[in-house]
């Protein structure tokens, strides 16, 4: 039997990271969560925290927050991979975004780092509707979004995590790049319709222009860098026809089909997160 590895999971409390932590523990690996809220703390904005988090680690799952496309991400990935090498890390797995040009620069840093590596390029997550910025509109029963014609092959974070665990554990995946998508590409309207059907709630969808959407975020008081990122993700990622393509890499790596959006919608509705109890004072 192989010895367990020491694995740092950066973003280990986040959407994919916490499932990666669970999957690795199930395989009896020694896992350290890399996040500001853990000890030793890991903060992307404070390189002084990196050596402590990397000390003694064999492998690292890298999740950059908020996105590899933001200014500073390239330098951070470069610095972290250099520090990882110094710390004796052998292998890294990078979570990247499908169709993000800026993310590809970060991928190249990892690929040229001299470390063993696997790149996992993900499509938009299903869980953006239940754990991220699309949650509030679903709760409000009114979802106004741009890019109404874009067909998005939403991927489940459970599938991403299973792929990440598999490639961390198996060196046959070293040097490979996987594109992880769901099995079906759907529009926002179709996604909202499926969530409405699963919850039994009325949820309206309204297409808006990208400019109007940005103006809505601005009037809601959201910070300029956040608005820039969301606009970029809609324009760059959803705006390109190649990003609507479905990949079978989840099945190639895991030997099973990727999870469909309808299964996600049904299961998530069952948890009650989209229908919180009304508080009575
Ligand atoms: N969401 C999508 O649809 C999608 C699609 C493709 C690719 N991606 C990629 O996935 C990555 C993560 O995105 P996500 O939105 O899903 O986030 P997430 O993984 O849910 O992010 C939250 C995690 O990041 C940690 N974190 C936040 N700020 C940090 C900081 N300054 N230093 C260290 N850790 C920090 C949080 O822990 P603490 O708060 O405790 O620090 C938490 O563990 C991004 O690189 C994005 O490009 C996302």
PDB file of C-alpha atoms and ligand atoms in Angstrom:
ATOM      1  CA  UNK A   1       0.000   0.000   0.000  1.00  0.00           C
ATOM      2  CA  UNK A   2       1.224   3.522  -0.836  1.00  0.00           C
ATOM      3  CA  UNK A   3       1.999   5.934   1.980  1.00  0.00           C
ATOM      4  CA  UNK A   4      -0.534   8.738   2.356  1.00  0.00           C
ATOM      5  CA  UNK A   5       0.547  12.046   0.831  1.00  0.00           C
ATOM      6  CA  UNK A   6       0.462  15.425   2.534  1.00  0.00           C
ATOM      7  CA  UNK A   7      -1.825  17.560   0.391  1.00  0.00           C
ATOM      8  CA  UNK A   8      -2.546  21.275   0.699  1.00  0.00           C
ATOM      9  CA  UNK A   9      -5.995  22.195  -0.609  1.00  0.00           C
ATOM     10  CA  UNK A  10      -6.034  25.935  -1.254  1.00  0.00           C
ATOM     11  CA  UNK A  11      -9.614  27.208  -1.097  1.00  0.00           C
ATOM     12  CA  UNK A  12     -10.363  24.119   0.974  1.00  0.00           C
ATOM     13  CA  UNK A  13     -13.490  25.700   2.443  1.00  0.00           C
ATOM     14  CA  UNK A  14     -14.838  26.810  -0.948  1.00  0.00           C
ATOM     15  CA  UNK A  15     -17.131  25.315  -3.575  1.00  0.00           C
ATOM     16  CA  UNK A  16     -14.766  22.725  -5.051  1.00  0.00           C
ATOM     17  CA  UNK A  17     -12.096  22.729  -2.320  1.00  0.00           C
ATOM     18  CA  UNK A  18     -14.254  21.451   0.521  1.00  0.00           C
ATOM     19  CA  UNK A  19     -15.382  18.501  -1.628  1.00  0.00           C
ATOM     20  CA  UNK A  20     -11.757  17.808  -2.579  1.00  0.00           C
ATOM     21  CA  UNK A  21     -10.846  17.792   1.134  1.00  0.00           C
ATOM     22  CA  UNK A  22     -13.613  15.265   1.807  1.00  0.00           C
ATOM     23  CA  UNK A  23     -12.621  13.058  -1.149  1.00  0.00           C
ATOM     24  CA  UNK A  24      -8.946  13.012  -0.172  1.00  0.00           C
ATOM     25  CA  UNK A  25      -9.725  12.216   3.473  1.00  0.00           C
ATOM     26  CA  UNK A  26     -11.861   9.306   2.311  1.00  0.00           C
ATOM     27  CA  UNK A  27      -8.717   7.999   0.653  1.00  0.00           C
ATOM     28  CA  UNK A  28      -6.804   8.428   3.913  1.00  0.00           C
ATOM     29  CA  UNK A  29      -4.610  11.277   2.674  1.00  0.00           C
ATOM     30  CA  UNK A  30      -3.220  13.889   5.075  1.00  0.00           C
ATOM     31  CA  UNK A  31      -5.000  17.089   4.139  1.00  0.00           C
ATOM     32  CA  UNK A  32      -4.253  20.693   5.100  1.00  0.00           C
ATOM     33  CA  UNK A  33      -6.835  23.365   4.267  1.00  0.00           C
ATOM     34  CA  UNK A  34      -5.316  26.504   2.722  1.00  0.00           C
ATOM     35  CA  UNK A  35      -7.562  29.430   3.624  1.00  0.00           C
ATOM     36  CA  UNK A  36      -7.430  32.633   5.650  1.00  0.00           C
ATOM     37  CA  UNK A  37      -9.722  31.080   8.239  1.00  0.00           C
ATOM     38  CA  UNK A  38      -7.416  28.097   8.985  1.00  0.00           C
ATOM     39  CA  UNK A  39      -4.173  27.525  10.871  1.00  0.00           C
ATOM     40  CA  UNK A  40      -1.605  27.943   9.458  1.00  0.00           C
ATOM     41  CA  UNK A  41      -3.404  30.699   7.567  1.00  0.00           C
ATOM     42  CA  UNK A  42      -3.015  30.983   3.816  1.00  0.00           C
ATOM     43  CA  UNK A  43      -3.777  34.344   2.190  1.00  0.00           C
ATOM     44  CA  UNK A  44      -3.266  35.022  -1.504  1.00  0.00           C
ATOM     45  CA  UNK A  45      -2.690  38.679  -0.620  1.00  0.00           C
ATOM     46  CA  UNK A  46       0.034  37.933   1.936  1.00  0.00           C
ATOM     47  CA  UNK A  47       2.926  35.898   0.463  1.00  0.00           C
ATOM     48  CA  UNK A  48       4.465  35.709   3.944  1.00  0.00           C
ATOM     49  CA  UNK A  49       1.765  33.105   4.771  1.00  0.00           C
ATOM     50  CA  UNK A  50       2.671  30.812   1.846  1.00  0.00           C
ATOM     51  CA  UNK A  51       5.814  29.036   3.186  1.00  0.00           C
ATOM     52  CA  UNK A  52       4.019  28.006   6.388  1.00  0.00           C
ATOM     53  CA  UNK A  53       1.090  26.549   4.470  1.00  0.00           C
ATOM     54  CA  UNK A  54       3.395  24.740   2.014  1.00  0.00           C
ATOM     55  CA  UNK A  55       5.812  23.335   4.607  1.00  0.00           C
ATOM     56  CA  UNK A  56       5.895  19.538   4.510  1.00  0.00           C
ATOM     57  CA  UNK A  57       3.415  19.234   1.630  1.00  0.00           C
ATOM     58  CA  UNK A  58       3.858  16.745  -1.248  1.00  0.00           C
ATOM     59  CA  UNK A  59       1.026  18.018  -3.454  1.00  0.00           C
ATOM     60  CA  UNK A  60      -1.142  21.124  -3.777  1.00  0.00           C
ATOM     61  CA  UNK A  61      -4.591  21.798  -5.235  1.00  0.00           C
ATOM     62  CA  UNK A  62      -4.526  25.443  -6.335  1.00  0.00           C
ATOM     63  CA  UNK A  63      -7.743  27.452  -6.355  1.00  0.00           C
ATOM     64  CA  UNK A  64      -7.090  31.142  -6.916  1.00  0.00           C
ATOM     65  CA  UNK A  65      -9.658  33.569  -5.539  1.00  0.00           C
ATOM     66  CA  UNK A  66     -11.586  35.336  -6.939  1.00  0.00           C
ATOM     67  CA  UNK A  67     -10.468  34.397 -10.476  1.00  0.00           C
ATOM     68  CA  UNK A  68      -7.320  33.747 -12.507  1.00  0.00           C
ATOM     69  CA  UNK A  69      -8.368  36.597 -14.828  1.00  0.00           C
ATOM     70  CA  UNK A  70      -7.957  39.367 -12.240  1.00  0.00           C
ATOM     71  CA  UNK A  71      -4.870  41.594 -12.112  1.00  0.00           C
ATOM     72  CA  UNK A  72      -2.250  40.084  -9.799  1.00  0.00           C
ATOM     73  CA  UNK A  73      -3.306  36.458 -10.359  1.00  0.00           C
ATOM     74  CA  UNK A  74      -0.410  35.716 -12.733  1.00  0.00           C
ATOM     75  CA  UNK A  75       2.185  37.043 -10.264  1.00  0.00           C
ATOM     76  CA  UNK A  76       0.546  35.142  -7.402  1.00  0.00           C
ATOM     77  CA  UNK A  77       0.560  31.818  -9.289  1.00  0.00           C
ATOM     78  CA  UNK A  78       4.184  32.394 -10.305  1.00  0.00           C
ATOM     79  CA  UNK A  79       5.201  33.204  -6.729  1.00  0.00           C
ATOM     80  CA  UNK A  80       3.292  30.292  -5.259  1.00  0.00           C
ATOM     81  CA  UNK A  81       4.707  27.695  -7.661  1.00  0.00           C
ATOM     82  CA  UNK A  82       8.252  28.966  -6.983  1.00  0.00           C
ATOM     83  CA  UNK A  83       7.640  28.771  -3.250  1.00  0.00           C
ATOM     84  CA  UNK A  84       6.109  25.289  -3.650  1.00  0.00           C
ATOM     85  CA  UNK A  85       9.231  24.068  -5.430  1.00  0.00           C
ATOM     86  CA  UNK A  86      11.432  25.456  -2.662  1.00  0.00           C
ATOM     87  CA  UNK A  87       9.249  23.688  -0.097  1.00  0.00           C
ATOM     88  CA  UNK A  88       9.742  20.318  -1.829  1.00  0.00           C
ATOM     89  CA  UNK A  89       6.237  19.990  -3.301  1.00  0.00           C
ATOM     90  CA  UNK A  90       6.209  17.441  -6.139  1.00  0.00           C
ATOM     91  CA  UNK A  91       2.872  17.998  -7.852  1.00  0.00           C
ATOM     92  CA  UNK A  92       0.201  20.670  -8.280  1.00  0.00           C
ATOM     93  CA  UNK A  93      -3.302  20.641  -9.755  1.00  0.00           C
ATOM     94  CA  UNK A  94      -4.633  24.005 -10.922  1.00  0.00           C
ATOM     95  CA  UNK A  95      -8.330  24.853 -11.185  1.00  0.00           C
ATOM     96  CA  UNK A  96      -8.721  27.038 -14.248  1.00  0.00           C
ATOM     97  CA  UNK A  97     -11.579  28.524 -16.226  1.00  0.00           C
ATOM     98  CA  UNK A  98     -12.625  27.187 -19.619  1.00  0.00           C
ATOM     99  CA  UNK A  99     -12.080  29.828 -22.299  1.00  0.00           C
ATOM    100  CA  UNK A 100     -10.417  32.462 -20.140  1.00  0.00           C
ATOM    101  CA  UNK A 101      -7.398  33.863 -21.993  1.00  0.00           C
ATOM    102  CA  UNK A 102      -5.897  35.350 -18.819  1.00  0.00           C
ATOM    103  CA  UNK A 103      -6.248  32.031 -17.025  1.00  0.00           C
ATOM    104  CA  UNK A 104      -4.222  30.374 -19.793  1.00  0.00           C
ATOM    105  CA  UNK A 105      -1.220  32.566 -18.865  1.00  0.00           C
ATOM    106  CA  UNK A 106      -1.454  31.154 -15.330  1.00  0.00           C
ATOM    107  CA  UNK A 107      -1.750  27.623 -16.720  1.00  0.00           C
ATOM    108  CA  UNK A 108       1.494  28.177 -18.631  1.00  0.00           C
ATOM    109  CA  UNK A 109       3.246  29.230 -15.437  1.00  0.00           C
ATOM    110  CA  UNK A 110       2.185  25.974 -13.788  1.00  0.00           C
ATOM    111  CA  UNK A 111       3.111  23.903 -16.856  1.00  0.00           C
ATOM    112  CA  UNK A 112       6.568  25.522 -16.964  1.00  0.00           C
ATOM    113  CA  UNK A 113       7.196  25.371 -13.220  1.00  0.00           C
ATOM    114  CA  UNK A 114       9.176  22.131 -13.259  1.00  0.00           C
ATOM    115  CA  UNK A 115       6.615  20.556 -10.905  1.00  0.00           C
ATOM    116  CA  UNK A 116       4.416  17.648 -11.948  1.00  0.00           C
ATOM    117  CA  UNK A 117       1.028  19.122 -12.755  1.00  0.00           C
ATOM    118  CA  UNK A 118      -2.500  18.637 -14.087  1.00  0.00           C
ATOM    119  CA  UNK A 119      -4.699  21.483 -15.333  1.00  0.00           C
ATOM    120  CA  UNK A 120      -8.454  21.287 -14.771  1.00  0.00           C
ATOM    121  CA  UNK A 121     -10.404  23.832 -16.853  1.00  0.00           C
ATOM    122  CA  UNK A 122     -13.954  24.172 -15.632  1.00  0.00           C
ATOM    123  CA  UNK A 123     -17.059  25.560 -17.244  1.00  0.00           C
ATOM    124  CA  UNK A 124     -19.456  27.711 -15.142  1.00  0.00           C
ATOM    125  CA  UNK A 125     -20.487  25.824 -11.991  1.00  0.00           C
ATOM    126  CA  UNK A 126     -24.050  24.608 -11.273  1.00  0.00           C
ATOM    127  CA  UNK A 127     -23.418  25.779  -7.715  1.00  0.00           C
ATOM    128  CA  UNK A 128     -23.281  29.438  -8.792  1.00  0.00           C
ATOM    129  CA  UNK A 129     -27.089  29.201  -8.408  1.00  0.00           C
ATOM    130  CA  UNK A 130     -26.928  27.919  -4.819  1.00  0.00           C
ATOM    131  CA  UNK A 131     -23.614  29.108  -3.334  1.00  0.00           C
ATOM    132  CA  UNK A 132     -22.739  32.248  -5.250  1.00  0.00           C
ATOM    133  CA  UNK A 133     -23.993  35.390  -6.959  1.00  0.00           C
ATOM    134  CA  UNK A 134     -26.972  33.736  -8.687  1.00  0.00           C
ATOM    135  CA  UNK A 135     -28.443  32.567  -5.364  1.00  0.00           C
ATOM    136  CA  UNK A 136     -30.069  35.871  -4.305  1.00  0.00           C
ATOM    137  CA  UNK A 137     -32.036  36.337  -7.555  1.00  0.00           C
ATOM    138  CA  UNK A 138     -33.309  32.738  -7.267  1.00  0.00           C
ATOM    139  CA  UNK A 139     -34.458  33.454  -3.691  1.00  0.00           C
ATOM    140  CA  UNK A 140     -36.094  36.683  -4.864  1.00  0.00           C
ATOM    141  CA  UNK A 141     -37.970  34.793  -7.607  1.00  0.00           C
ATOM    142  CA  UNK A 142     -36.677  37.214 -10.246  1.00  0.00           C
ATOM    143  CA  UNK A 143     -33.543  36.527 -12.273  1.00  0.00           C
ATOM    144  CA  UNK A 144     -32.405  39.259 -14.663  1.00  0.00           C
ATOM    145  CA  UNK A 145     -29.303  38.197 -16.588  1.00  0.00           C
ATOM    146  CA  UNK A 146     -27.486  39.039 -19.815  1.00  0.00           C
ATOM    147  CA  UNK A 147     -26.434  36.648 -22.612  1.00  0.00           C
ATOM    148  CA  UNK A 148     -29.867  35.021 -23.080  1.00  0.00           C
ATOM    149  CA  UNK A 149     -28.730  33.045 -26.150  1.00  0.00           C
ATOM    150  CA  UNK A 150     -25.590  31.583 -24.598  1.00  0.00           C
ATOM    151  CA  UNK A 151     -25.764  27.825 -24.119  1.00  0.00           C
ATOM    152  CA  UNK A 152     -23.721  27.017 -21.028  1.00  0.00           C
ATOM    153  CA  UNK A 153     -22.442  23.501 -20.260  1.00  0.00           C
ATOM    154  CA  UNK A 154     -22.756  24.025 -16.469  1.00  0.00           C
ATOM    155  CA  UNK A 155     -20.583  21.593 -14.520  1.00  0.00           C
ATOM    156  CA  UNK A 156     -21.180  20.255 -11.025  1.00  0.00           C
ATOM    157  CA  UNK A 157     -18.586  21.008  -8.334  1.00  0.00           C
ATOM    158  CA  UNK A 158     -18.949  17.393  -7.178  1.00  0.00           C
ATOM    159  CA  UNK A 159     -17.661  16.242 -10.580  1.00  0.00           C
ATOM    160  CA  UNK A 160     -14.816  18.778 -10.542  1.00  0.00           C
ATOM    161  CA  UNK A 161     -13.792  17.594  -7.070  1.00  0.00           C
ATOM    162  CA  UNK A 162     -13.895  13.928  -8.102  1.00  0.00           C
ATOM    163  CA  UNK A 163     -11.685  14.719 -11.110  1.00  0.00           C
ATOM    164  CA  UNK A 164      -9.266  16.721  -8.934  1.00  0.00           C
ATOM    165  CA  UNK A 165      -8.999  13.927  -6.339  1.00  0.00           C
ATOM    166  CA  UNK A 166      -8.423  11.350  -9.076  1.00  0.00           C
ATOM    167  CA  UNK A 167      -5.661  13.324 -10.793  1.00  0.00           C
ATOM    168  CA  UNK A 168      -3.992  14.199  -7.481  1.00  0.00           C
ATOM    169  CA  UNK A 169      -3.860  10.501  -6.607  1.00  0.00           C
ATOM    170  CA  UNK A 170      -2.842   9.082  -9.984  1.00  0.00           C
ATOM    171  CA  UNK A 171       0.366  10.164 -11.754  1.00  0.00           C
ATOM    172  CA  UNK A 172      -0.956   8.862 -15.077  1.00  0.00           C
ATOM    173  CA  UNK A 173      -2.683  12.263 -15.314  1.00  0.00           C
ATOM    174  CA  UNK A 174       0.546  14.277 -14.981  1.00  0.00           C
ATOM    175  CA  UNK A 175       1.048  16.816 -17.756  1.00  0.00           C
ATOM    176  CA  UNK A 176      -2.577  16.562 -18.891  1.00  0.00           C
ATOM    177  CA  UNK A 177      -5.181  19.303 -19.339  1.00  0.00           C
ATOM    178  CA  UNK A 178      -8.807  18.364 -18.768  1.00  0.00           C
ATOM    179  CA  UNK A 179     -11.844  20.421 -19.684  1.00  0.00           C
ATOM    180  CA  UNK A 180     -14.680  19.648 -17.331  1.00  0.00           C
ATOM    181  CA  UNK A 181     -18.244  20.472 -18.367  1.00  0.00           C
ATOM    182  CA  UNK A 182     -21.670  19.062 -17.721  1.00  0.00           C
ATOM    183  CA  UNK A 183     -23.308  16.713 -20.246  1.00  0.00           C
ATOM    184  CA  UNK A 184     -25.697  19.355 -21.629  1.00  0.00           C
ATOM    185  CA  UNK A 185     -25.489  23.044 -22.558  1.00  0.00           C
ATOM    186  CA  UNK A 186     -28.469  25.145 -21.448  1.00  0.00           C
ATOM    187  CA  UNK A 187     -29.451  28.813 -21.424  1.00  0.00           C
ATOM    188  CA  UNK A 188     -30.009  30.819 -18.232  1.00  0.00           C
ATOM    189  CA  UNK A 189     -33.726  30.715 -18.925  1.00  0.00           C
ATOM    190  CA  UNK A 190     -33.672  26.902 -19.144  1.00  0.00           C
ATOM    191  CA  UNK A 191     -31.632  26.691 -15.931  1.00  0.00           C
ATOM    192  CA  UNK A 192     -34.055  28.979 -14.083  1.00  0.00           C
ATOM    193  CA  UNK A 193     -37.034  27.017 -15.433  1.00  0.00           C
ATOM    194  CA  UNK A 194     -35.528  23.760 -14.123  1.00  0.00           C
ATOM    195  CA  UNK A 195     -34.855  25.278 -10.703  1.00  0.00           C
ATOM    196  CA  UNK A 196     -38.402  26.682 -10.565  1.00  0.00           C
ATOM    197  CA  UNK A 197     -39.841  23.263 -11.462  1.00  0.00           C
ATOM    198  CA  UNK A 198     -37.699  21.551  -8.788  1.00  0.00           C
ATOM    199  CA  UNK A 199     -38.685  23.996  -6.053  1.00  0.00           C
ATOM    200  CA  UNK A 200     -42.327  24.484  -7.073  1.00  0.00           C
ATOM    201  CA  UNK A 201     -41.678  28.254  -6.761  1.00  0.00           C
ATOM    202  CA  UNK A 202     -42.468  30.825  -9.396  1.00  0.00           C
ATOM    203  CA  UNK A 203     -39.140  32.253 -10.613  1.00  0.00           C
ATOM    204  CA  UNK A 204     -39.206  34.774 -13.439  1.00  0.00           C
ATOM    205  CA  UNK A 205     -36.356  35.150 -15.911  1.00  0.00           C
ATOM    206  CA  UNK A 206     -35.727  38.426 -17.708  1.00  0.00           C
ATOM    207  CA  UNK A 207     -33.000  38.959 -20.327  1.00  0.00           C
ATOM    208  CA  UNK A 208     -31.098  42.236 -19.942  1.00  0.00           C
ATOM    209  CA  UNK A 209     -28.210  43.779 -21.862  1.00  0.00           C
ATOM    210  CA  UNK A 210     -24.706  43.496 -20.437  1.00  0.00           C
ATOM    211  CA  UNK A 211     -24.542  47.262 -20.031  1.00  0.00           C
ATOM    212  CA  UNK A 212     -27.825  47.324 -18.109  1.00  0.00           C
ATOM    213  CA  UNK A 213     -26.628  44.435 -15.945  1.00  0.00           C
ATOM    214  CA  UNK A 214     -23.411  46.300 -15.090  1.00  0.00           C
ATOM    215  CA  UNK A 215     -25.460  49.418 -14.313  1.00  0.00           C
ATOM    216  CA  UNK A 216     -27.700  47.329 -11.996  1.00  0.00           C
ATOM    217  CA  UNK A 217     -24.628  46.031 -10.127  1.00  0.00           C
ATOM    218  CA  UNK A 218     -23.286  49.580  -9.843  1.00  0.00           C
ATOM    219  CA  UNK A 219     -26.531  50.944  -8.446  1.00  0.00           C
ATOM    220  CA  UNK A 220     -26.584  48.037  -5.957  1.00  0.00           C
ATOM    221  CA  UNK A 221     -23.276  49.449  -4.640  1.00  0.00           C
ATOM    222  CA  UNK A 222     -21.065  46.540  -5.748  1.00  0.00           C
ATOM    223  CA  UNK A 223     -17.326  47.329  -5.977  1.00  0.00           C
ATOM    224  CA  UNK A 224     -15.862  48.266  -9.374  1.00  0.00           C
ATOM    225  CA  UNK A 225     -13.413  45.314  -9.488  1.00  0.00           C
ATOM    226  CA  UNK A 226     -16.268  42.860  -8.828  1.00  0.00           C
ATOM    227  CA  UNK A 227     -18.375  44.446 -11.585  1.00  0.00           C
ATOM    228  CA  UNK A 228     -15.401  44.230 -13.965  1.00  0.00           C
ATOM    229  CA  UNK A 229     -14.944  40.508 -13.195  1.00  0.00           C
ATOM    230  CA  UNK A 230     -18.607  39.580 -13.636  1.00  0.00           C
ATOM    231  CA  UNK A 231     -18.780  41.562 -16.889  1.00  0.00           C
ATOM    232  CA  UNK A 232     -15.615  39.798 -18.100  1.00  0.00           C
ATOM    233  CA  UNK A 233     -16.984  36.351 -17.239  1.00  0.00           C
ATOM    234  CA  UNK A 234     -20.212  37.015 -19.147  1.00  0.00           C
ATOM    235  CA  UNK A 235     -18.549  38.695 -22.129  1.00  0.00           C
ATOM    236  CA  UNK A 236     -15.421  36.565 -22.500  1.00  0.00           C
ATOM    237  CA  UNK A 237     -16.570  33.174 -21.324  1.00  0.00           C
ATOM    238  CA  UNK A 238     -20.235  32.976 -22.266  1.00  0.00           C
ATOM    239  CA  UNK A 239     -19.882  35.166 -25.359  1.00  0.00           C
ATOM    240  CA  UNK A 240     -17.675  32.718 -27.264  1.00  0.00           C
ATOM    241  CA  UNK A 241     -19.268  29.841 -29.192  1.00  0.00           C
ATOM    242  CA  UNK A 242     -16.348  27.483 -28.385  1.00  0.00           C
ATOM    243  CA  UNK A 243     -17.176  27.811 -24.704  1.00  0.00           C
ATOM    244  CA  UNK A 244     -20.573  26.252 -25.319  1.00  0.00           C
ATOM    245  CA  UNK A 245     -18.939  22.978 -26.352  1.00  0.00           C
ATOM    246  CA  UNK A 246     -19.426  19.890 -24.239  1.00  0.00           C
ATOM    247  CA  UNK A 247     -16.411  17.864 -23.204  1.00  0.00           C
ATOM    248  CA  UNK A 248     -16.376  14.206 -22.151  1.00  0.00           C
ATOM    249  CA  UNK A 249     -13.254  14.592 -19.981  1.00  0.00           C
ATOM    250  CA  UNK A 250     -15.225  13.965 -16.764  1.00  0.00           C
ATOM    251  CA  UNK A 251     -16.180  10.547 -18.126  1.00  0.00           C
ATOM    252  CA  UNK A 252     -12.652   9.932 -19.465  1.00  0.00           C
ATOM    253  CA  UNK A 253     -11.109  10.533 -16.034  1.00  0.00           C
ATOM    254  CA  UNK A 254     -13.821   9.051 -13.819  1.00  0.00           C
ATOM    255  CA  UNK A 255     -15.287   6.323 -16.035  1.00  0.00           C
ATOM    256  CA  UNK A 256     -18.794   7.646 -15.401  1.00  0.00           C
ATOM    257  CA  UNK A 257     -21.018  10.320 -16.908  1.00  0.00           C
ATOM    258  CA  UNK A 258     -20.973  13.920 -15.684  1.00  0.00           C
ATOM    259  CA  UNK A 259     -23.906  14.998 -13.544  1.00  0.00           C
ATOM    260  CA  UNK A 260     -26.791  16.648 -15.368  1.00  0.00           C
ATOM    261  CA  UNK A 261     -28.130  20.062 -14.319  1.00  0.00           C
ATOM    262  CA  UNK A 262     -31.572  18.591 -13.633  1.00  0.00           C
ATOM    263  CA  UNK A 263     -30.098  16.199 -11.053  1.00  0.00           C
ATOM    264  CA  UNK A 264     -28.333  19.120  -9.371  1.00  0.00           C
ATOM    265  CA  UNK A 265     -31.544  21.201  -9.390  1.00  0.00           C
ATOM    266  CA  UNK A 266     -33.596  18.355  -7.918  1.00  0.00           C
ATOM    267  CA  UNK A 267     -31.096  17.515  -5.188  1.00  0.00           C
ATOM    268  CA  UNK A 268     -30.417  21.119  -4.253  1.00  0.00           C
ATOM    269  CA  UNK A 269     -34.131  21.877  -4.067  1.00  0.00           C
ATOM    270  CA  UNK A 270     -34.389  18.939  -1.662  1.00  0.00           C
ATOM    271  CA  UNK A 271     -31.929  20.606   0.745  1.00  0.00           C
ATOM    272  CA  UNK A 272     -34.289  23.578   1.146  1.00  0.00           C
ATOM    273  CA  UNK A 273     -31.674  26.266   0.385  1.00  0.00           C
ATOM    274  CA  UNK A 274     -33.908  27.798  -2.297  1.00  0.00           C
ATOM    275  CA  UNK A 275     -36.979  27.798  -0.050  1.00  0.00           C
ATOM    276  CA  UNK A 276     -35.835  29.051   3.365  1.00  0.00           C
ATOM    277  CA  UNK A 277     -38.508  29.142   6.069  1.00  0.00           C
ATOM    278  CA  UNK A 278     -40.214  32.524   6.445  1.00  0.00           C
ATOM    279  CA  UNK A 279     -39.306  33.956   9.841  1.00  0.00           C
ATOM    280  CA  UNK A 280     -42.228  34.952  12.036  1.00  0.00           C
ATOM    281  CA  UNK A 281     -41.404  37.532  14.684  1.00  0.00           C
TER     282      UNK A 281
HETATM  283  N1  LIG B   1     -17.636  29.732 -10.159  1.00  0.00           N
HETATM  284  C1  LIG B   1     -17.480  29.302 -11.400  1.00  0.00           C
HETATM  285  O1  LIG B   1     -18.441  29.116 -12.167  1.00  0.00           O
HETATM  286  C2  LIG B   1     -16.094  28.983 -11.903  1.00  0.00           C
HETATM  287  C3  LIG B   1     -15.945  28.397 -13.162  1.00  0.00           C
HETATM  288  C4  LIG B   1     -14.657  28.065 -13.618  1.00  0.00           C
HETATM  289  C5  LIG B   1     -13.551  28.334 -12.809  1.00  0.00           C
HETATM  290  N2  LIG B   1     -13.756  28.905 -11.593  1.00  0.00           N
HETATM  291  C6  LIG B   1     -12.570  29.197 -10.762  1.00  0.00           C
HETATM  292  O2  LIG B   1     -12.753  28.721  -9.456  1.00  0.00           O
HETATM  293  C7  LIG B   1     -11.950  29.507  -8.580  1.00  0.00           C
HETATM  294  C8  LIG B   1     -12.717  29.723  -7.297  1.00  0.00           C
HETATM  295  O3  LIG B   1     -13.900  30.372  -7.550  1.00  0.00           O
HETATM  296  P1  LIG B   1     -15.173  30.183  -6.654  1.00  0.00           P
HETATM  297  O4  LIG B   1     -15.988  31.371  -6.947  1.00  0.00           O
HETATM  298  O5  LIG B   1     -15.752  28.834  -6.804  1.00  0.00           O
HETATM  299  O6  LIG B   1     -14.625  30.359  -5.173  1.00  0.00           O
HETATM  300  P2  LIG B   1     -14.519  29.332  -3.969  1.00  0.00           P
HETATM  301  O7  LIG B   1     -13.595  28.199  -4.254  1.00  0.00           O
HETATM  302  O8  LIG B   1     -15.854  29.013  -3.433  1.00  0.00           O
HETATM  303  O9  LIG B   1     -13.722  30.360  -3.047  1.00  0.00           O
HETATM  304  C9  LIG B   1     -13.769  30.500  -1.732  1.00  0.00           C
HETATM  305  C10 LIG B   1     -12.477  29.910  -1.103  1.00  0.00           C
HETATM  306  O10 LIG B   1     -11.388  30.793  -1.301  1.00  0.00           O
HETATM  307  C11 LIG B   1     -10.854  31.144  -0.041  1.00  0.00           C
HETATM  308  N3  LIG B   1     -10.356  32.514  -0.143  1.00  0.00           N
HETATM  309  C12 LIG B   1     -11.052  33.647  -0.402  1.00  0.00           C
HETATM  310  N4  LIG B   1     -10.227  34.697  -0.420  1.00  0.00           N
HETATM  311  C13 LIG B   1      -8.975  34.223  -0.157  1.00  0.00           C
HETATM  312  C14 LIG B   1      -7.704  34.821  -0.010  1.00  0.00           C
HETATM  313  N5  LIG B   1      -7.497  36.138  -0.133  1.00  0.00           N
HETATM  314  N6  LIG B   1      -6.655  34.019   0.251  1.00  0.00           N
HETATM  315  C15 LIG B   1      -6.805  32.694   0.405  1.00  0.00           C
HETATM  316  N7  LIG B   1      -7.985  32.067   0.272  1.00  0.00           N
HETATM  317  C16 LIG B   1      -9.063  32.829   0.017  1.00  0.00           C
HETATM  318  C17 LIG B   1     -12.003  30.967   0.943  1.00  0.00           C
HETATM  319  O11 LIG B   1     -11.568  30.705   2.251  1.00  0.00           O
HETATM  320  P3  LIG B   1     -11.373  31.865   3.357  1.00  0.00           P
HETATM  321  O12 LIG B   1     -12.487  32.849   3.142  1.00  0.00           O
HETATM  322  O13 LIG B   1     -11.443  31.154   4.655  1.00  0.00           O
HETATM  323  O14 LIG B   1     -10.033  32.443   3.101  1.00  0.00           O
HETATM  324  C18 LIG B   1     -12.664  29.715   0.364  1.00  0.00           C
HETATM  325  O15 LIG B   1     -11.971  28.552   0.741  1.00  0.00           O
HETATM  326  C19 LIG B   1     -11.555  30.780  -9.311  1.00  0.00           C
HETATM  327  O16 LIG B   1     -10.172  30.726  -9.629  1.00  0.00           O
HETATM  328  C20 LIG B   1     -12.385  30.712 -10.578  1.00  0.00           C
HETATM  329  O17 LIG B   1     -11.705  31.212 -11.688  1.00  0.00           O
HETATM  330  C21 LIG B   1     -14.979  29.232 -11.113  1.00  0.00           C
END
